[in-house]
């Protein structure tokens, strides 16, 4: 018998019975060539664990590396208990191979290394789990198998979800079993949030949920006969299946009770609920076995030694004998020195059966046995009838322990419990609330963090606590209640901090972010904050210092002073002292995205690709969408339109449904659509966003959107609309103090051209002068070239073609040094137009052909059409038909079998332009159809 036949024979003989559909689904999990996940759901006792175990056995048989864990109600609050189980058999293999920055946090989480003095972050543990998964995948496929998922500790689930989502490999499979709420009994914690969190890490199309239904009567008959020996009488079997609703665990327990009670006569004595069945089973135990089950059920990860110590403390009985009796009675199992209830229902029911006083006594005694500070604190909480110094001190110790192990979620939960059990007038309460807020903010619970910080401020805390709380109070208020509410807090501190210069400096620094409530200049606010900190000689909160430095650097950039590298470097150094800073709020992120604003789009794109890798590795998916938006705009300005559109598509694919994407993403995609010839689609995309935003649209968004619409209007030939849109955008930008062209979407070139076309030459000259001044002061050829081109267009409109020619030749030379190739093409186009007007046809032809080559290489269809049209005006028409050069080229492509869409792609023009040219060809040749055109062309007509 081969291995596969043997495995099937084992299933047929030992079960799980009646689960062919479920087993076939689990088997497909291992046959697939792509990552998949299967969730087994069902009520308590329905047989999920049996199917799950069969799946684990199949994974072993097919050569998978199996990481398995089984949740326990007592372990739900034990940080990384599930992770310890998962890596128990592979830790020695993978830990030495992990780099130290990953090995240390994983060893601490797995209790293989004592924590250091500095807490590790939960994300560091998650990244280490990701590293471990990747190492294991290097040797083959990996199955992550989790039973009783609803009871696995949350920090383990968060680490697994983080790692699975980013594994970037085809090798990971996930098999989990979780209990549904309701059913045979009601459970306090269904773990639905854990289930959703873990399975959301797998693509929707790659995950499958199977709900286990009750077993049919013949299957129950086979099961009972195999387990208990003689079959039940038919009438008894039918009554049993009806009363137990086909639940295999319930059926086995009832049948076992019947077997212990002897032959059945008359009506079947089946209890009304599964809880009653379990209670009856517990009542049949000896006192010693019952005490052993209680100790094992209440302890997290109980070893035999720990259970013995607990029983000696609890019952004063022969602990070893009690454990043996529980194992013999089938209510406790032992494996590898670890004890567990034989079925989760037994352990939970044993604990639920205790009266309140007995439950308190159990947990108080267990608190003296466990050595882990977190578990000690949790047992004391469960044992507490009231608050007291012992309990709060234990909770503080539990918070420290969880933080040091990187279990931030658990630390936040314990910190909130510490606040709850601290008397309102206790001086330490405010300090504990601030710590709870910091932990809650770290795990993304901004609203709860804000609640605590508001309560702290209302309690009039000591100055040291106010200093610690203010930055996070402003930040959380910003996210929860909006900018005006955050600015009001800052205003209050500015008005009332005369006796505390540090608080005044802190408030000023935060005001440079959210405003001071009175319209104060943010540059001045940041400068005042930094000057005060320097005068005090006191090391400020790094978050506050970084905020002031970043906003001062941004103000200098907006003023046209370029990137202030010294300010950003200082901000980066300050951030290194913070436990964690969201990726898009870091100074290093700012200087990467700002590169495109100072005419370095190629370097910006390369840096942002690094950011995308970092965002995935750090688990900051929400940073992907805006980063792709900045990347799309950088690629656009670098002249790589296909890459830009691909980046924009990826940006729209990321982020939560219903959550608005960043304006830069819409702006970049809209601009790319316009530049590549799909003007209508670009305009529609942006118009929809303006409609959604309404009158309350932020200035920065309005600038981005109006620039795209203005460019579309200009290319569509509506210069008046372009002036209206772009002029409004320019006024908004100047109102915000934004003078850097790269920060106002480089609208100057389009606006200058539109102003000239509508005869507003004075305004165009003013705009050109601004650009020439800024370009000359900063030695920026892109800006200088735009200023020269606008000036050249103005001179040409005034009839001074000699001056225009000089200005446009200088614009071309400037743009030859620029990283923005579209600007070179536009300056060449303008130069060719002036040369044509001066009847310098050879020079005009050379400039226009060079412009056309640039536009075609970029895929800038509307500009390519303009250049082609200009060439048609100076190059002689060929042939008696009177077709232009562009029309002749289209006829050639039609004759060779190209579709209109293929012709548009070949010539870098829009489909609409191809159709327009074909209409002109039909009129000139007096033909009516494409077929007639092909026939005439192929015969030489």
CSV table of C-alpha atoms in Angstrom, one decimal, residues 34 37 71 95 110 189 216 238 312 490 538 600 604 620 662 694 702 727 733 849 854 858 875 899:
chain,number,residue,atom,x,y,z
A,34,UNK,CA,-0.5,29.6,-5.6
A,37,UNK,CA,-6.3,29.8,2.7
A,71,UNK,CA,-5.7,28.3,20.8
A,95,UNK,CA,16.8,31.8,14.5
A,110,UNK,CA,9.4,33.5,21.9
A,189,UNK,CA,-15.5,35.3,22.8
A,216,UNK,CA,-26.2,12.4,9.0
A,238,UNK,CA,-32.5,8.0,15.8
A,312,UNK,CA,-0.4,21.9,45.6
A,490,UNK,CA,-2.6,75.1,20.6
A,538,UNK,CA,16.6,71.9,27.0
A,600,UNK,CA,15.0,65.9,-10.0
A,604,UNK,CA,12.7,61.1,-6.9
A,620,UNK,CA,2.3,50.4,6.3
A,662,UNK,CA,-4.5,61.3,-2.1
A,694,UNK,CA,-17.6,70.5,-3.0
A,702,UNK,CA,-7.8,72.8,-5.7
A,727,UNK,CA,-5.1,81.7,-12.9
A,733,UNK,CA,-0.9,78.9,-4.4
A,849,UNK,CA,11.2,67.8,-36.3
A,854,UNK,CA,10.6,64.5,-28.3
A,858,UNK,CA,7.3,60.6,-24.7
A,875,UNK,CA,6.7,71.3,-45.8
A,899,UNK,CA,-6.9,49.8,-37.2
